[in-house]
CSV table of N, CA and C in Angstrom, one decimal:
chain,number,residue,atom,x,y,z
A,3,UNK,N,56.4,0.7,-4.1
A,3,UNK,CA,55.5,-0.3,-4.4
A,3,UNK,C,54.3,0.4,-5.1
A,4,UNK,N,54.4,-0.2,-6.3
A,4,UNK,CA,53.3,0.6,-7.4
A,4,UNK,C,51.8,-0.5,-7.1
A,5,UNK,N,50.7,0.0,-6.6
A,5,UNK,CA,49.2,-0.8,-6.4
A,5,UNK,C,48.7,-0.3,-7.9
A,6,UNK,N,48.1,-1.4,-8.7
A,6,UNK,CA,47.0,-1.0,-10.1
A,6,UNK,C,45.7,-1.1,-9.4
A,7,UNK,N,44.8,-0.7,-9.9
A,7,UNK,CA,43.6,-0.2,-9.3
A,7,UNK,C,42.9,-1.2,-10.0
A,8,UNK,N,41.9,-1.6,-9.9
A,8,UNK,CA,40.8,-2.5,-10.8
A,8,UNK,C,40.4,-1.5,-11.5
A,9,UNK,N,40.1,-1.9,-12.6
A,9,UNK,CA,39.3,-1.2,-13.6
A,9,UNK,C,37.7,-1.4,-13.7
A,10,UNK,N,37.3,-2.9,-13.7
A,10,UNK,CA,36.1,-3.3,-13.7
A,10,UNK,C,36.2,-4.4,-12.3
A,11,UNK,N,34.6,-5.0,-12.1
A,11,UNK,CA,34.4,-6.3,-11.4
A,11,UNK,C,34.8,-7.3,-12.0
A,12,UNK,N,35.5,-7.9,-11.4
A,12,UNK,CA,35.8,-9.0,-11.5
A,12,UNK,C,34.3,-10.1,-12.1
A,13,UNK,N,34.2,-10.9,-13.0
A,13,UNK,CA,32.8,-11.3,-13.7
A,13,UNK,C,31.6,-10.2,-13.7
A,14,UNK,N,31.9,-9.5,-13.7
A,14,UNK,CA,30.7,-8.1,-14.1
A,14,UNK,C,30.4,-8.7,-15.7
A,15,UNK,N,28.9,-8.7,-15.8
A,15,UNK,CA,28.2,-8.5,-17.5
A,15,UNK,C,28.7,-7.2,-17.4
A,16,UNK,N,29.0,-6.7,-18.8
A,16,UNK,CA,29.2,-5.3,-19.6
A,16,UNK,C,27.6,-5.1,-19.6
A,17,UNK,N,28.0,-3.5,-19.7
A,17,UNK,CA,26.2,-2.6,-19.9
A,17,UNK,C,25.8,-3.5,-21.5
A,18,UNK,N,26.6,-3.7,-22.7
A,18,UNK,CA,26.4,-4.1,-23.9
A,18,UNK,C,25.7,-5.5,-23.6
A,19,UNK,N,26.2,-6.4,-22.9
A,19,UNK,CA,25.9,-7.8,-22.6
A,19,UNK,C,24.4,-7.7,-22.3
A,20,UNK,N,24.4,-6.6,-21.1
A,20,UNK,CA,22.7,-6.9,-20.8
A,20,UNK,C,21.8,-6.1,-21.7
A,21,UNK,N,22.3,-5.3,-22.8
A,21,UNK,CA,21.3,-4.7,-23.5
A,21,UNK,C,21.1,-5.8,-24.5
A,22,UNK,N,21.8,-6.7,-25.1
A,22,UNK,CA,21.8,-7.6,-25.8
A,22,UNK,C,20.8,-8.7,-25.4
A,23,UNK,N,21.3,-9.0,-24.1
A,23,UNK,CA,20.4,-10.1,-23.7
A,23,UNK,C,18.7,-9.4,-23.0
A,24,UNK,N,18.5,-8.3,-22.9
A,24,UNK,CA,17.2,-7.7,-23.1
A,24,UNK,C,16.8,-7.8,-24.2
A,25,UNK,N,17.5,-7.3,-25.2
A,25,UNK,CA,16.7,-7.2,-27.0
A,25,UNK,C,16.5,-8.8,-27.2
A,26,UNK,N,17.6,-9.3,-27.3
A,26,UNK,CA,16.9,-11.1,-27.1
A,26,UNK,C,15.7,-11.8,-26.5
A,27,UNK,N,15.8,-11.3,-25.4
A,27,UNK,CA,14.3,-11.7,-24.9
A,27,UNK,C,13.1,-11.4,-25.3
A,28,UNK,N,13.4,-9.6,-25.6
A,28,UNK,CA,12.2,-9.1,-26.1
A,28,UNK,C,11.5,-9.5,-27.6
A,29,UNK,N,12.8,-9.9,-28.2
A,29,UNK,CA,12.5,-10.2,-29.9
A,29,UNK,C,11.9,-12.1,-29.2
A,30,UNK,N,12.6,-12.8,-28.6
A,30,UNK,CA,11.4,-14.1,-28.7
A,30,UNK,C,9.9,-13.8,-27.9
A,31,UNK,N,9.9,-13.2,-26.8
A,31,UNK,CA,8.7,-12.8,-26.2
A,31,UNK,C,7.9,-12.2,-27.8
A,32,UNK,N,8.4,-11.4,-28.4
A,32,UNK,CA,7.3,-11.1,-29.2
A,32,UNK,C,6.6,-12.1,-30.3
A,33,UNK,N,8.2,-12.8,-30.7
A,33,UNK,CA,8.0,-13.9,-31.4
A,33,UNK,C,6.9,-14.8,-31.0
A,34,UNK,N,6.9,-15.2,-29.6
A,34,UNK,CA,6.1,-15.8,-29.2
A,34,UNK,C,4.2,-15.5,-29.4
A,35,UNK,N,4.5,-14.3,-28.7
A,35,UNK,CA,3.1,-13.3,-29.3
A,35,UNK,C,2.5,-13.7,-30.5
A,36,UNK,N,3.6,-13.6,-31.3
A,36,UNK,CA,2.7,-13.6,-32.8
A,36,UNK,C,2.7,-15.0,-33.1
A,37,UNK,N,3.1,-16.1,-33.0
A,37,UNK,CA,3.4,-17.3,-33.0
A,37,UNK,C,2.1,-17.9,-32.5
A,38,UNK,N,1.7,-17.3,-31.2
A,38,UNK,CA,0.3,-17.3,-30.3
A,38,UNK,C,-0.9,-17.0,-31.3
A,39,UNK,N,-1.0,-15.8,-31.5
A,39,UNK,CA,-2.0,-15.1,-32.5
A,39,UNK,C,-2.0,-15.9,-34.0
A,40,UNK,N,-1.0,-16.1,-34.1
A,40,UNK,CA,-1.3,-16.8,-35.8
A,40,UNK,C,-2.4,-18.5,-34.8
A,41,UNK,N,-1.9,-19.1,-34.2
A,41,UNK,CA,-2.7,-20.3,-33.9
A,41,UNK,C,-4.2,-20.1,-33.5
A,42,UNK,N,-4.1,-19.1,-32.7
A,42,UNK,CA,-5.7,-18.4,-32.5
A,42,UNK,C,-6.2,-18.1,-33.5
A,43,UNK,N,-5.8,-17.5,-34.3
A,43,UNK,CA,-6.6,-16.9,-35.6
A,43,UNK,C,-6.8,-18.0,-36.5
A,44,UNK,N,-6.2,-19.1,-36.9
A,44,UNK,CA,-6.4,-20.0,-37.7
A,44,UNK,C,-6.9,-21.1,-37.0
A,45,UNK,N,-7.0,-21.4,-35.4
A,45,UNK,CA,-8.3,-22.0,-34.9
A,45,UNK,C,-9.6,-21.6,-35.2
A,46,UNK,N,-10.0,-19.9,-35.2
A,46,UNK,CA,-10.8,-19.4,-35.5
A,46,UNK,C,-11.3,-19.2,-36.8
A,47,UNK,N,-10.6,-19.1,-37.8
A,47,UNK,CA,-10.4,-19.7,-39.1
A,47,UNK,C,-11.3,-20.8,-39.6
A,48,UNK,N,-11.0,-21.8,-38.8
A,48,UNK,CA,-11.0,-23.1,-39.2
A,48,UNK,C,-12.4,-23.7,-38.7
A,49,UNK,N,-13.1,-22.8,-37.4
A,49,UNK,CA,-14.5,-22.7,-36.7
A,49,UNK,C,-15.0,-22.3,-37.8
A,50,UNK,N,-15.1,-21.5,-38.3
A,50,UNK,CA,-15.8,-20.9,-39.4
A,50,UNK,C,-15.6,-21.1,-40.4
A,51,UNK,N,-15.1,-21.5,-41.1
A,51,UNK,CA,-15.1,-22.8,-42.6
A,51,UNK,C,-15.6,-23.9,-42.4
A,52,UNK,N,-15.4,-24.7,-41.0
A,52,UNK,CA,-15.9,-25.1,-40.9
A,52,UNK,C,-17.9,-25.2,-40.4
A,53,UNK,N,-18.9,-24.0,-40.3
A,53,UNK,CA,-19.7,-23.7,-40.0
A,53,UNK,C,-20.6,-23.7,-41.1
A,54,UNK,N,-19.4,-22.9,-42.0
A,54,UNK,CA,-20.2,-22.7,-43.4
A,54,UNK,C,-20.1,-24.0,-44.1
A,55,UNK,N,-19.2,-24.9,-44.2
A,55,UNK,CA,-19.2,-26.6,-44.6
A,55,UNK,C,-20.6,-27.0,-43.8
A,56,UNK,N,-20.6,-27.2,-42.7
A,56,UNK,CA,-22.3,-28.0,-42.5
A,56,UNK,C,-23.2,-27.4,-42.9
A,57,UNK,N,-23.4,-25.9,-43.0
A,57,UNK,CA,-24.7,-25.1,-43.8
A,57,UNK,C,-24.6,-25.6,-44.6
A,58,UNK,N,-23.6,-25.3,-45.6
A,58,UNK,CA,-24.0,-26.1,-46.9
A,58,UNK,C,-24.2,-27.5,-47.2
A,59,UNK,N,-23.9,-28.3,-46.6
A,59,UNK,CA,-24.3,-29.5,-45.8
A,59,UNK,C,-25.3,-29.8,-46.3
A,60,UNK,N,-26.3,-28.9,-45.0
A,60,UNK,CA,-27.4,-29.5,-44.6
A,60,UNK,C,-28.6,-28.9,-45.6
A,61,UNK,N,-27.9,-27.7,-46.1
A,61,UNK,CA,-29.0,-26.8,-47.4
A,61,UNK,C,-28.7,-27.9,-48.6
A,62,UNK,N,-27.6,-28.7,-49.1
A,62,UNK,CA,-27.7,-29.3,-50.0
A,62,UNK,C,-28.5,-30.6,-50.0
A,63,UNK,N,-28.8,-31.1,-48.9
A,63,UNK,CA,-29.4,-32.2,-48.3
A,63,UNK,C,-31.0,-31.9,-48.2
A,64,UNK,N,-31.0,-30.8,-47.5
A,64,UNK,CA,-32.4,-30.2,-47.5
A,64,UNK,C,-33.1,-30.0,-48.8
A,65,UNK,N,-32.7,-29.5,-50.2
A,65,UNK,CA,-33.0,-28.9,-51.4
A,65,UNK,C,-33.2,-30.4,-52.3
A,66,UNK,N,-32.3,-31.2,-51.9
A,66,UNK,CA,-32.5,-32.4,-52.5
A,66,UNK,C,-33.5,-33.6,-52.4
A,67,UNK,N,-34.2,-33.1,-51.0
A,67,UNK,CA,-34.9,-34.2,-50.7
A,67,UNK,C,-36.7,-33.6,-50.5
A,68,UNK,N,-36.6,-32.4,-50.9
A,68,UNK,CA,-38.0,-32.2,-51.6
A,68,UNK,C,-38.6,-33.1,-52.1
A,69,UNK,N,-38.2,-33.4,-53.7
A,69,UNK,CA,-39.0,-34.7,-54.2
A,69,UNK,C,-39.1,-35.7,-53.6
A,70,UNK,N,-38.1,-36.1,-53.4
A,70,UNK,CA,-38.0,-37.4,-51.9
A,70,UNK,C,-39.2,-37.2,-51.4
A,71,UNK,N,-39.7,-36.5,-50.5
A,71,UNK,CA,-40.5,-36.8,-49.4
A,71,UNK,C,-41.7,-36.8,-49.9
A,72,UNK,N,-41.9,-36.3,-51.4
A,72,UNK,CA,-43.6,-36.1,-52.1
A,72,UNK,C,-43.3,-37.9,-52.4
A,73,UNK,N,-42.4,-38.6,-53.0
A,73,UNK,CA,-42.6,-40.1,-53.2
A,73,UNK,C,-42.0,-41.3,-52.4
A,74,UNK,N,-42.4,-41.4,-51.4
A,74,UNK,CA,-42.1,-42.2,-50.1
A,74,UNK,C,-41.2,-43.6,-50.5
A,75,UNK,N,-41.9,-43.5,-51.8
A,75,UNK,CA,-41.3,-45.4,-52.3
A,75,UNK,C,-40.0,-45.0,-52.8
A,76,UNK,N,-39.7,-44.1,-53.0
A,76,UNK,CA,-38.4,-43.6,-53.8
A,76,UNK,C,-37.1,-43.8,-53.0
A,77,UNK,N,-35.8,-43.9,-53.2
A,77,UNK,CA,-34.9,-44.6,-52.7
A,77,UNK,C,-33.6,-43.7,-52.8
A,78,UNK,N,-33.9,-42.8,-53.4
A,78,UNK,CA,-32.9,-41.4,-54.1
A,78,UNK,C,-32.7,-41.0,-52.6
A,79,UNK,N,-33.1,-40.4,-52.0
A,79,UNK,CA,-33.0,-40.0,-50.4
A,79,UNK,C,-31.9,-41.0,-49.9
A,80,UNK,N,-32.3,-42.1,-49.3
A,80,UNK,CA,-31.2,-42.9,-48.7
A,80,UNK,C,-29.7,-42.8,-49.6
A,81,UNK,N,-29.9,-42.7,-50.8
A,81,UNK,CA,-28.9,-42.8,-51.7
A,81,UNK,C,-28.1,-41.6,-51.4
A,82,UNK,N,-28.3,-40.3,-51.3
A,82,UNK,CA,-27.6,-39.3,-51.1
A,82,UNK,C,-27.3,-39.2,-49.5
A,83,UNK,N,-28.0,-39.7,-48.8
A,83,UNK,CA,-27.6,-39.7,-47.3
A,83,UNK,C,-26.3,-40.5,-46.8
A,84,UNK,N,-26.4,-41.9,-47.5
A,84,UNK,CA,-25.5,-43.0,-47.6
A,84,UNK,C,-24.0,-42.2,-48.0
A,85,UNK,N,-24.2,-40.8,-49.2
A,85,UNK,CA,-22.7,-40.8,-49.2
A,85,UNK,C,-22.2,-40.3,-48.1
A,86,UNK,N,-22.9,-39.4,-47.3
A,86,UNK,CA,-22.3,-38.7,-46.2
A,86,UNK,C,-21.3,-39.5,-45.5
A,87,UNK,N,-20.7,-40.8,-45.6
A,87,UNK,CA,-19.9,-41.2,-45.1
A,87,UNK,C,-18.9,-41.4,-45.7
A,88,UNK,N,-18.1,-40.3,-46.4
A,88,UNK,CA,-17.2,-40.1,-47.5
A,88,UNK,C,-16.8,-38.2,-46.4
A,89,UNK,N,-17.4,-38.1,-45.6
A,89,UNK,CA,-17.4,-36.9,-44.9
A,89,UNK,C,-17.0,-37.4,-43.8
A,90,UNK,N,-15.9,-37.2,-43.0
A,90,UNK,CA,-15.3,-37.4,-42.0
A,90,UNK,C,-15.9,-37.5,-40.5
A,91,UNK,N,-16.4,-36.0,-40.8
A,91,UNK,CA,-16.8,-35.1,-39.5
A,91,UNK,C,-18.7,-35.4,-39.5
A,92,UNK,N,-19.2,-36.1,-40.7
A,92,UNK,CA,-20.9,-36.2,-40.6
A,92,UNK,C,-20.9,-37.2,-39.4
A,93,UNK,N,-21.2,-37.6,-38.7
A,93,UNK,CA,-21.7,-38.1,-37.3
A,93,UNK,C,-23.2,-38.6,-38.3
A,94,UNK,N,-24.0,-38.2,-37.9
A,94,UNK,CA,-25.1,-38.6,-38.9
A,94,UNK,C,-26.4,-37.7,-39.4
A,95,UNK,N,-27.2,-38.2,-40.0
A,95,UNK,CA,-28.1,-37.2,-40.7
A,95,UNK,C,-29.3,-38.0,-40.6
A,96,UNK,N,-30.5,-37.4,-40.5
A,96,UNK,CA,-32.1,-37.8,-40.8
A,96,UNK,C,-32.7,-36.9,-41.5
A,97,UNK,N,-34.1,-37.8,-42.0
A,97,UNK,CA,-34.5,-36.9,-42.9
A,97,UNK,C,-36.2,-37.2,-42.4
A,98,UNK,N,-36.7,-36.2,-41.9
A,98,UNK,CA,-37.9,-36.7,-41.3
A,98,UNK,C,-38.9,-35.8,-41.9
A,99,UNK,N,-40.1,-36.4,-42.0
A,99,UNK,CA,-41.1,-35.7,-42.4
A,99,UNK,C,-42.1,-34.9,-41.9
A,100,UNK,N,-43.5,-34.2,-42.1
A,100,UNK,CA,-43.7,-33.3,-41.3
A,100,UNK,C,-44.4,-34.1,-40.2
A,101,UNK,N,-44.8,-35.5,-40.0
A,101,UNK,CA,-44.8,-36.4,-38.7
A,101,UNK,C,-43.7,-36.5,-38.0
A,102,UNK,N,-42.8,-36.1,-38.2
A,102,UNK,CA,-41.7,-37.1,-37.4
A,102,UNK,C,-40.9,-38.0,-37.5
A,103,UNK,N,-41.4,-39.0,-39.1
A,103,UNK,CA,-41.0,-40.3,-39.3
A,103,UNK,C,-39.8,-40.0,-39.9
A,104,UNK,N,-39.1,-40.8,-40.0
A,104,UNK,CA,-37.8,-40.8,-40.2
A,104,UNK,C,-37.8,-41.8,-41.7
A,105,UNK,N,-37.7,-41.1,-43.0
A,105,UNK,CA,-37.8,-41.0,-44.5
A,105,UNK,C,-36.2,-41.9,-44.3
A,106,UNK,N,-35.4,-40.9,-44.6
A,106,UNK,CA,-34.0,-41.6,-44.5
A,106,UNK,C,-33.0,-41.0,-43.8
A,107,UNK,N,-31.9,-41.9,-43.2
A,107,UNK,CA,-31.0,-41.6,-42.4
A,107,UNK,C,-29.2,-41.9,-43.0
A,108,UNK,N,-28.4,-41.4,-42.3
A,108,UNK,CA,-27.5,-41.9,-42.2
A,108,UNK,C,-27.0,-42.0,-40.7
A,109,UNK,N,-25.7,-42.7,-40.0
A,109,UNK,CA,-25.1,-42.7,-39.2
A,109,UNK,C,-23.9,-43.7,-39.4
A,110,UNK,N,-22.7,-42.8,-38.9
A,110,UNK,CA,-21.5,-43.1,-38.9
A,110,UNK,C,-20.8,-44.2,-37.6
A,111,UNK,N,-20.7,-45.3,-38.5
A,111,UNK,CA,-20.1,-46.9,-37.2
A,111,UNK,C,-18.9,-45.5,-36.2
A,112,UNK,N,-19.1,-45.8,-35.0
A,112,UNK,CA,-18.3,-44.9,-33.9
A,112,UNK,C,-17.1,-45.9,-34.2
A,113,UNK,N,-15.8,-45.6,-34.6
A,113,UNK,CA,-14.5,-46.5,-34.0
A,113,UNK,C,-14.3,-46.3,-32.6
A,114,UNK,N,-13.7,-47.6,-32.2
A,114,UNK,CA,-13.5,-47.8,-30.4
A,114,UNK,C,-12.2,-46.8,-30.2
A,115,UNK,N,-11.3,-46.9,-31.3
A,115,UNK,CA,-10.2,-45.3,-30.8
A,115,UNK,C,-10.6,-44.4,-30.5
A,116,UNK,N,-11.4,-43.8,-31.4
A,116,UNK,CA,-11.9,-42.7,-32.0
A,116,UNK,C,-12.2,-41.5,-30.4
A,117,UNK,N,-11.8,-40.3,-30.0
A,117,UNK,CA,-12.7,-39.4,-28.7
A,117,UNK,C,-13.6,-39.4,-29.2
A,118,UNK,N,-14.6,-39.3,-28.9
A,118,UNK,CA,-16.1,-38.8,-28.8
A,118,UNK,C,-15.8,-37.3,-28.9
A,119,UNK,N,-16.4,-36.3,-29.8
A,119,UNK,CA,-16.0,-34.9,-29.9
A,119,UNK,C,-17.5,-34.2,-29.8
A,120,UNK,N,-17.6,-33.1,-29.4
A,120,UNK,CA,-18.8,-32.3,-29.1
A,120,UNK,C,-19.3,-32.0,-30.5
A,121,UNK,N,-20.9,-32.8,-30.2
A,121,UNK,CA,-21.5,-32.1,-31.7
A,121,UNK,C,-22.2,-30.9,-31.3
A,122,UNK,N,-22.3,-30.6,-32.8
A,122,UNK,CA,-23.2,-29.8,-33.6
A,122,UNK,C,-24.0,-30.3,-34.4
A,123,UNK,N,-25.7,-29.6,-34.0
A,123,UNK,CA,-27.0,-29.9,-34.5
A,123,UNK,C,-27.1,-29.1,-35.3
A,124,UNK,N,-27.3,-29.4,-36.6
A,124,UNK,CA,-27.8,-28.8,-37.6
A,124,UNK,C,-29.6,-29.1,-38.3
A,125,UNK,N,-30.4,-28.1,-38.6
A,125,UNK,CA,-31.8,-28.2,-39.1
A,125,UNK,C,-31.8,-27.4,-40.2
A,126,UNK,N,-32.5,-27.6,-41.0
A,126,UNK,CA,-32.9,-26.8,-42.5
A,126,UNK,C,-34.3,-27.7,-42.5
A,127,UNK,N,-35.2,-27.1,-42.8
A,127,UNK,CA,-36.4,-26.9,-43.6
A,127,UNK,C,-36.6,-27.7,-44.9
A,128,UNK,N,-37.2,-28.6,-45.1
A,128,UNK,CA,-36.8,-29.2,-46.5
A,128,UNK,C,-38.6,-28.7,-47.2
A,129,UNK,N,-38.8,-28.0,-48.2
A,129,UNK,CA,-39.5,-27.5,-49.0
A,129,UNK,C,-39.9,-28.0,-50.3
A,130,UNK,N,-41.2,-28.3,-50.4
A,130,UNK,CA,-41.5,-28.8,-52.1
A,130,UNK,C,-42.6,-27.8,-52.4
A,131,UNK,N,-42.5,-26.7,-53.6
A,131,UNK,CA,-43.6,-25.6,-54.2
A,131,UNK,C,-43.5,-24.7,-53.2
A,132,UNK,N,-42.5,-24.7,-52.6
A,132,UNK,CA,-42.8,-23.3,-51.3
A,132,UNK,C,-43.3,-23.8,-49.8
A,133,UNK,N,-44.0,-24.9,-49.5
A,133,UNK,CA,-44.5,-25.4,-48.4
A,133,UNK,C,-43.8,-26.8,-47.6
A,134,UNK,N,-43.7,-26.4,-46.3
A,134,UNK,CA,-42.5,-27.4,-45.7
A,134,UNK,C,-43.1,-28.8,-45.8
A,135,UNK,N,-42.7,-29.5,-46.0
A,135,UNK,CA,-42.7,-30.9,-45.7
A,135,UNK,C,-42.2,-31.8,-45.4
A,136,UNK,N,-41.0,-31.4,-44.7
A,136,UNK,CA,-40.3,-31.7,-43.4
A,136,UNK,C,-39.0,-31.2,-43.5
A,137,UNK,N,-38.2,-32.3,-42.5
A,137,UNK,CA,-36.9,-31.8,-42.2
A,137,UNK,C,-35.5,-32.5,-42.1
A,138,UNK,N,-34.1,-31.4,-42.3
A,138,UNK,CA,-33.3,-32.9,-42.5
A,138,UNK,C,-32.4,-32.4,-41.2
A,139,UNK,N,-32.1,-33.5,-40.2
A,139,UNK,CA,-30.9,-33.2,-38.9
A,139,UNK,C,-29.7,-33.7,-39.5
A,140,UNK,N,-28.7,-32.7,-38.9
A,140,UNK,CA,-27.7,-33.1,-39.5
A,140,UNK,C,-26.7,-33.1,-38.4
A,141,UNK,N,-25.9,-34.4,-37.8
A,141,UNK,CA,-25.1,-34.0,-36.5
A,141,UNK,C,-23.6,-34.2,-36.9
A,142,UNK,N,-22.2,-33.2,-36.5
A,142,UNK,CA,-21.7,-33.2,-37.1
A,142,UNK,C,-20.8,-32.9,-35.8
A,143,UNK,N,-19.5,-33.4,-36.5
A,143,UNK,CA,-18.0,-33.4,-34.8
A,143,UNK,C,-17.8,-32.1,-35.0
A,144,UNK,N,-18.1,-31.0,-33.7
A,144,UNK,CA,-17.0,-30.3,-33.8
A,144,UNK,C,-15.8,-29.9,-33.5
A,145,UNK,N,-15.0,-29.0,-34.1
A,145,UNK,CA,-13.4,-29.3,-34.5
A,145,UNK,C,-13.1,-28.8,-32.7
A,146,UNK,N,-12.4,-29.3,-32.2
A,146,UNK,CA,-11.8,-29.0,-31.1
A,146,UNK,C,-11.0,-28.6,-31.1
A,147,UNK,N,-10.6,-27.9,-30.0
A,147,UNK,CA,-8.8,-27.2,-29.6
A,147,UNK,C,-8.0,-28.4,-29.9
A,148,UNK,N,-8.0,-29.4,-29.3
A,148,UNK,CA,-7.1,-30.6,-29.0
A,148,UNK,C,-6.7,-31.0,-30.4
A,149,UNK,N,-7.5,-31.2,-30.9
A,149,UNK,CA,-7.4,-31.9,-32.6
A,149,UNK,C,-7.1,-30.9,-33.3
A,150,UNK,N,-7.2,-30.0,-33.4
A,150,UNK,CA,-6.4,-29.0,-34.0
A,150,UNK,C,-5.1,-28.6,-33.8
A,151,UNK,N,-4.7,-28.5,-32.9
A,151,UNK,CA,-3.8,-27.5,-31.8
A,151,UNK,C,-2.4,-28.5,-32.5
A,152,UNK,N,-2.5,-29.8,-32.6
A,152,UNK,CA,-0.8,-30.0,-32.9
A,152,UNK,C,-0.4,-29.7,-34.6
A,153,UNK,N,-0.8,-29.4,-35.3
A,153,UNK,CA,-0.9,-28.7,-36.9
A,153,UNK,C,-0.3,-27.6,-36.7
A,154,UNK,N,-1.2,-27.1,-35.9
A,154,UNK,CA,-0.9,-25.1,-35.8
A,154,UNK,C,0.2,-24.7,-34.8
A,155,UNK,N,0.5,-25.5,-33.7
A,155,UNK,CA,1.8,-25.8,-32.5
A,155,UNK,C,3.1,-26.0,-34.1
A,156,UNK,N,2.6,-27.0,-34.9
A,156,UNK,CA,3.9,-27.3,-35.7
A,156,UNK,C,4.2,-26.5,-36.8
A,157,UNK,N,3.1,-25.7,-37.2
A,157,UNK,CA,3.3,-24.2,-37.8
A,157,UNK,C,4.0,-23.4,-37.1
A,158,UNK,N,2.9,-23.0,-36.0
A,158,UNK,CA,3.5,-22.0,-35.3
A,158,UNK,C,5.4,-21.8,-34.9
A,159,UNK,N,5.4,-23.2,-34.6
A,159,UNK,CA,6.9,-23.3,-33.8
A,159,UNK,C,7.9,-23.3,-35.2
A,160,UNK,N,7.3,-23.5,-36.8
A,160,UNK,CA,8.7,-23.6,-37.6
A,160,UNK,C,8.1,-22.3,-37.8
A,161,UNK,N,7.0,-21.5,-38.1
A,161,UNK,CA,7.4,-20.1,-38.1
A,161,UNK,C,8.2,-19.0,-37.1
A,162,UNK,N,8.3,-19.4,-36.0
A,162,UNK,CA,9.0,-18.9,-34.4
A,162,UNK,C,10.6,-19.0,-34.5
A,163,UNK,N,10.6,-20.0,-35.2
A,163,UNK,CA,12.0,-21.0,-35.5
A,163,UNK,C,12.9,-20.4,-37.0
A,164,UNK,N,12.3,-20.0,-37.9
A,164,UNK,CA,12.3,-19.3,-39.0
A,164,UNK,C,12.7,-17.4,-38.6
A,165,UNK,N,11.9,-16.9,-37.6
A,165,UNK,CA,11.8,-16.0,-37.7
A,165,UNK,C,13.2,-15.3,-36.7
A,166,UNK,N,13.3,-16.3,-35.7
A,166,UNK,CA,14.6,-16.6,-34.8
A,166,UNK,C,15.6,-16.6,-35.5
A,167,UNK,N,15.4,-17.3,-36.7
A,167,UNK,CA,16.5,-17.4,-37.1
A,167,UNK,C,17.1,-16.5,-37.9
A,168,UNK,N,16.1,-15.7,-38.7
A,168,UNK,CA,16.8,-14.8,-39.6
A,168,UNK,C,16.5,-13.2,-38.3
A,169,UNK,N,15.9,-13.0,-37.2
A,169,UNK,CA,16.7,-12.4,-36.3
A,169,UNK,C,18.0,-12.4,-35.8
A,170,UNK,N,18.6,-13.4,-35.5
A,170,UNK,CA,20.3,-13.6,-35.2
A,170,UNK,C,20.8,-13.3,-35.9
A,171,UNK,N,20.9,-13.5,-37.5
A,171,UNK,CA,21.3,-13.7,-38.6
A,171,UNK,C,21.3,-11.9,-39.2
């Protein structure tokens, strides 16, 4: 009576099986990494384009309403304030003089959908010959994780998805 011996376990993974399915893991774990970092950095990105958009904002607002404030009867101020609502993210703007009074304004009707998003106060100096004579506020939404996050989730994931793919491949 001839006994054959087992060669292997019986459902044993091969050593090749688990090196494979480590390099798999390790290639989406990194995928994911970088997938991660691209949405951070283009959140961050996007804080800062966005920062320099209200500077210039409120410097173009500021520089323009010089004259304004030397002729009170003048109507040019309201005029340029008014378009601010052609700007998504302006919440509103004043233009106040060196009392305090309020020259011209804008503000944005709130929609009842709409979240409420954390502003930003913006000030600039408004100047006529060199010497202040007042100032313009400028309040403006800022960009949130939340409102951003499903753009760069939908980047992220077809660049993850892309990158998966020509990995297997």
């Amino acid at each position: 009576m001839t006994e054959t011996t087992p060669t292997g376990r019986e459902g044993a993974v091969s050593f090749e099986s688990r090196i494979a399915a480590v390099a798999l893991l390790t290639a989406v774990a990194v995928l994911i990494a970088a997938s991660s970092a691209f949405i951070l950095e283009q959140w961050r990105s996007e804080r800062l384009v966005t920062n320099r958009n209200d500077a210039a904002i409120v410097k173009m607002l500021a520089a323009n309403a010089g004259d304004d404030l030397q002729r009170p009867e003048s109507s040019d101020a309201q005029v340029v304030f008014e378009a601010l609502k052609t700007l998504p993210r302006v919440h509103s703007a004043q233009l106040l003089d060196n009392r305090g009074a309020v020259v011209a304004s804008y503000a944005r009707v709130a929609a009842a959908n709409r979240p409420t998003a954390a502003a930003e106060f913006r000030r600039e100096r408004v100047l006529h010959n060199g010497a202040k004579v007042g100032e313009v506020v400028l309040r403006t939404d800022r960009p949130t994780v939340a409102a951003l996050m499903p753009r760069y989730v939908a980047v992220g994931g077809a660049l993850f998805f892309v990158a998966a793919g020509i990995a297997l491949f």
